[in-house]
mmCIF file of C-alpha atoms in Angstrom:
data_model
loop_
_atom_site.group_PDB
_atom_site.id
_atom_site.type_symbol
_atom_site.label_atom_id
_atom_site.label_comp_id
_atom_site.label_asym_id
_atom_site.label_seq_id
_atom_site.Cartn_x
_atom_site.Cartn_y
_atom_site.Cartn_z
ATOM 1 C CA MET A 1 97.591 78.929 116.471
ATOM 2 C CA GLY A 2 98.303 75.687 118.191
ATOM 3 C CA LYS A 3 101.677 73.982 119.312
ATOM 4 C CA SER A 4 100.945 71.478 116.635
ATOM 5 C CA GLY A 5 102.922 71.254 113.538
ATOM 6 C CA VAL A 6 101.616 74.541 112.077
ATOM 7 C CA LEU A 7 103.597 76.449 113.840
ATOM 8 C CA HIS A 8 106.610 74.492 112.307
ATOM 9 C CA ARG A 9 105.482 75.663 108.473
ATOM 10 C CA TYR A 10 105.657 79.245 109.613
ATOM 11 C CA LEU A 11 108.415 81.689 110.436
ATOM 12 C CA SER A 12 108.548 84.562 113.355
ATOM 13 C CA VAL A 13 109.544 88.385 111.375
ATOM 14 C CA GLY A 14 112.662 87.620 113.197
ATOM 15 C CA GLU A 15 113.002 84.425 110.916
ATOM 16 C CA VAL A 16 112.483 85.483 107.807
ATOM 17 C CA ALA A 17 114.735 88.376 108.865
ATOM 18 C CA LYS A 18 118.109 86.728 109.761
ATOM 19 C CA ARG A 19 117.119 83.895 106.656
ATOM 20 C CA SER A 20 116.781 86.503 104.126
ATOM 21 C CA GLY A 21 119.636 88.798 105.308
ATOM 22 C CA LEU A 22 117.658 91.718 105.963
ATOM 23 C CA ALA A 23 116.388 93.884 108.883
ATOM 24 C CA VAL A 24 113.217 93.342 111.020
ATOM 25 C CA SER A 25 112.033 96.881 109.767
ATOM 26 C CA ALA A 26 112.725 96.542 106.207
ATOM 27 C CA ILE A 27 110.085 92.438 106.795
ATOM 28 C CA HIS A 28 107.800 95.079 108.361
ATOM 29 C CA PHE A 29 108.144 97.557 105.592
ATOM 30 C CA TYR A 30 107.573 95.533 102.872
ATOM 31 C CA GLU A 31 104.361 94.081 104.949
ATOM 32 C CA ARG A 32 103.349 97.905 104.689
ATOM 33 C CA LYS A 33 103.730 98.512 101.135
ATOM 34 C CA GLY A 34 102.071 95.132 100.815
ATOM 35 C CA LEU A 35 104.406 93.253 99.440
ATOM 36 C CA ILE A 36 104.347 90.521 101.502
ATOM 37 C CA ALA A 37 101.883 89.284 103.790
ATOM 38 C CA SER A 38 101.151 88.093 107.658
ATOM 39 C CA ILE A 39 99.465 85.985 109.463
ATOM 40 C CA ARG A 40 98.717 86.470 113.717
ATOM 41 C CA THR A 41 98.686 84.252 116.767
ATOM 42 C CA ASP A 42 96.539 84.402 119.580
ATOM 43 C CA GLY A 43 99.123 86.302 120.736
ATOM 44 C CA ASN A 44 99.788 88.736 118.199
ATOM 45 C CA GLN A 45 102.594 88.112 116.632
ATOM 46 C CA ARG A 46 103.456 88.243 112.890
ATOM 47 C CA ARG A 47 104.205 84.576 111.277
ATOM 48 C CA PHE A 48 105.071 83.736 107.544
ATOM 49 C CA PRO A 49 104.893 81.011 106.068
ATOM 50 C CA ARG A 50 107.544 79.902 104.311
ATOM 51 C CA GLY A 51 107.543 80.929 100.839
ATOM 52 C CA ILE A 52 108.142 84.438 101.997
ATOM 53 C CA LEU A 53 111.637 83.913 101.171
ATOM 54 C CA ARG A 54 111.574 83.154 97.767
ATOM 55 C CA ARG A 55 109.434 86.509 97.652
ATOM 56 C CA VAL A 56 112.109 88.727 99.213
ATOM 57 C CA ALA A 57 114.563 86.955 97.727
ATOM 58 C CA ILE A 58 113.002 88.398 94.603
ATOM 59 C CA ILE A 59 111.840 91.297 95.924
ATOM 60 C CA LYS A 60 116.079 92.134 96.289
ATOM 61 C CA VAL A 61 116.874 91.310 92.859
ATOM 62 C CA ALA A 62 114.936 93.119 91.784
ATOM 63 C CA GLN A 63 115.376 96.327 93.415
ATOM 64 C CA ARG A 64 119.298 95.813 93.456
ATOM 65 C CA THR A 65 118.272 95.974 89.227
ATOM 66 C CA GLY A 66 116.475 99.800 90.008
ATOM 67 C CA ILE A 67 113.158 97.917 89.978
ATOM 68 C CA PRO A 68 110.789 100.979 92.001
ATOM 69 C CA LEU A 69 109.175 99.196 94.773
ATOM 70 C CA ALA A 70 106.003 99.909 93.430
ATOM 71 C CA GLU A 71 106.261 98.054 90.030
ATOM 72 C CA ILE A 72 107.762 94.935 91.757
ATOM 73 C CA GLY A 73 104.414 95.597 94.034
ATOM 74 C CA ASN A 74 102.481 95.695 90.788
ATOM 75 C CA ALA A 75 104.472 92.234 89.681
ATOM 76 C CA LEU A 76 103.674 90.614 92.658
ATOM 77 C CA SER A 77 100.192 91.223 92.690
ATOM 78 C CA GLY A 78 99.847 88.044 90.049
ATOM 79 C CA LEU A 79 101.249 85.599 91.693
ATOM 80 C CA PRO A 80 99.294 84.146 94.236
ATOM 81 C CA ASN A 81 99.756 84.659 98.593
ATOM 82 C CA ASN A 82 99.398 80.752 99.145
ATOM 83 C CA ARG A 83 102.735 79.040 98.049
ATOM 84 C CA ALA A 84 106.441 80.268 97.143
ATOM 85 C CA PRO A 85 107.055 82.192 94.137
ATOM 86 C CA THR A 86 107.978 79.476 91.268
ATOM 87 C CA THR A 87 110.643 79.322 87.989
ATOM 88 C CA GLN A 88 108.055 80.021 85.785
ATOM 89 C CA ASP A 89 106.446 82.739 88.211
ATOM 90 C CA TRP A 90 110.153 84.280 88.092
ATOM 91 C CA GLU A 91 110.624 83.663 84.463
ATOM 92 C CA LYS A 92 107.233 85.983 84.014
ATOM 93 C CA LEU A 93 108.701 88.192 86.076
ATOM 94 C CA SER A 94 112.003 88.584 84.866
ATOM 95 C CA SER A 95 110.657 89.249 81.332
ATOM 96 C CA ARG A 96 108.156 91.650 82.135
ATOM 97 C CA TRP A 97 111.533 93.906 83.614
ATOM 98 C CA ARG A 98 113.877 92.948 81.356
ATOM 99 C CA ASP A 99 112.957 95.319 78.621
ATOM 100 C CA ASP A 100 113.070 98.140 80.533
ATOM 101 C CA LEU A 101 116.666 97.247 82.408
ATOM 102 C CA ASP A 102 117.987 97.104 78.436
ATOM 103 C CA ALA A 103 116.667 100.808 77.894
ATOM 104 C CA ARG A 104 118.020 102.413 81.248
ATOM 105 C CA ILE A 105 121.384 99.859 80.388
ATOM 106 C CA GLU A 106 121.993 101.731 77.276
ATOM 107 C CA GLN A 107 120.845 105.202 78.476
ATOM 108 C CA LEU A 108 123.188 105.057 80.950
ATOM 109 C CA THR A 109 125.959 103.960 78.863
ATOM 110 C CA LEU A 110 124.946 106.911 76.385
ATOM 111 C CA LEU A 111 125.104 109.026 79.820
ATOM 112 C CA ARG A 112 128.671 107.297 80.723
ATOM 113 C CA ASP A 113 130.321 107.465 77.392
ATOM 114 C CA GLN A 114 129.133 110.900 77.266
ATOM 115 C CA LEU A 115 130.056 112.118 80.978
ATOM 116 C CA GLY A 116 133.934 112.717 80.142
ATOM 117 C CA LYS A 117 133.137 116.438 77.982
ATOM 118 C CA CYS A 118 130.926 117.580 80.666
ATOM 119 C CA ILE A 119 132.403 120.219 82.459
ATOM 120 C CA GLY A 120 130.992 119.312 85.678
ATOM 121 C CA CYS A 121 129.825 122.794 86.493
ATOM 122 C CA GLY A 122 126.514 122.913 87.637
ATOM 123 C CA CYS A 123 125.275 124.848 85.324
ATOM 124 C CA LEU A 124 122.998 122.373 82.894
ATOM 125 C CA SER A 125 122.814 124.706 80.555
ATOM 126 C CA ILE A 126 125.928 126.036 78.857
ATOM 127 C CA SER A 127 125.910 126.512 75.171
ATOM 128 C CA ASP A 128 126.963 122.889 74.661
ATOM 129 C CA CYS A 129 126.793 120.046 77.487
ATOM 130 C CA PRO A 130 125.138 116.683 75.327
ATOM 131 C CA LEU A 131 124.284 115.660 78.620
ATOM 132 C CA ARG A 132 121.598 117.832 79.423
ATOM 133 C CA ASN A 133 121.233 120.681 77.074
ATOM 134 C CA PRO A 134 122.448 119.763 73.410
ATOM 135 C CA SER A 135 122.912 122.908 71.246
ATOM 136 C CA ASP A 136 121.418 124.924 73.922
ATOM 137 C CA GLU A 137 117.848 124.873 73.700
ATOM 138 C CA LEU A 138 117.430 125.641 77.148
ATOM 139 C CA ALA A 139 119.076 129.615 76.618
ATOM 140 C CA THR A 140 116.062 130.693 75.259
ATOM 141 C CA ASP A 141 113.964 129.903 79.169
ATOM 142 C CA GLY A 142 116.797 132.406 80.194
ATOM 143 C CA PRO A 143 120.114 132.347 81.892
ATOM 144 C CA GLY A 144 121.425 130.065 84.862
ATOM 145 C CA ALA A 145 120.504 126.231 85.767
ATOM 146 C CA ARG A 146 117.001 126.324 83.967
ATOM 147 C CA LEU A 147 116.218 122.065 84.492
ATOM 148 C CA LEU A 148 116.804 122.400 88.135
ATOM 149 C CA GLU A 149 114.457 125.830 88.732
ATOM 150 C CA LEU A 150 111.840 124.101 87.115
ATOM 151 C CA ASP A 151 108.517 124.337 89.029
ATOM 152 C CA ASP A 152 106.737 121.734 87.500
ATOM 153 C CA PRO A 153 108.645 119.436 84.577
ATOM 154 C CA GLN A 154 105.702 118.616 82.908
ATOM 155 C CA ASP A 155 105.356 122.076 82.034
ATOM 156 C CA HIS A 156 108.384 121.658 79.295
ATOM 157 C CA GLU A 157 109.012 119.476 76.594
ATOM 158 C CA PRO A 158 111.971 116.828 77.002
ATOM 159 C CA LEU A 159 114.785 117.222 75.262
ATOM 160 C CA ASP A 160 115.542 114.078 74.028
ATOM 161 C CA GLY A 161 112.007 114.861 72.181
ATOM 162 C CA THR A 162 109.891 112.487 74.034
ATOM 163 C CA SER A 163 106.693 112.807 75.440
#
């Protein structure tokens, strides 16, 4: 890339970090994970299109809501790399995550509401644990913290009846 206006359309990794409020290492991490992409100068320096700032903002918002990076990556992979995400792009992304977020909020609310009944002993198999062992269903597996001792959690059915 020459010194013409082309460089002005791109940001260095330090500029992206400063403008996004992230560490340079986080920008490198996002790039390694395929969430963002850069080009290289003749001197092998990373340069990011300015639209990357909006992509990084979407990643940060999604992470704050607890969405795993793999899921964020899958969602972002459907967006063009050659432009900043638009309002319509955000509406599509956020609608994909809304149902999952609502389900997690409901689950956390139930957990919070039942937490006062927990004596905090850590055994997870007491006879009346509404959080992890309702009706002492794990008693047939033996004594102790059965859920903590599972070699392969897939070998056991979830207590809530889901699969």
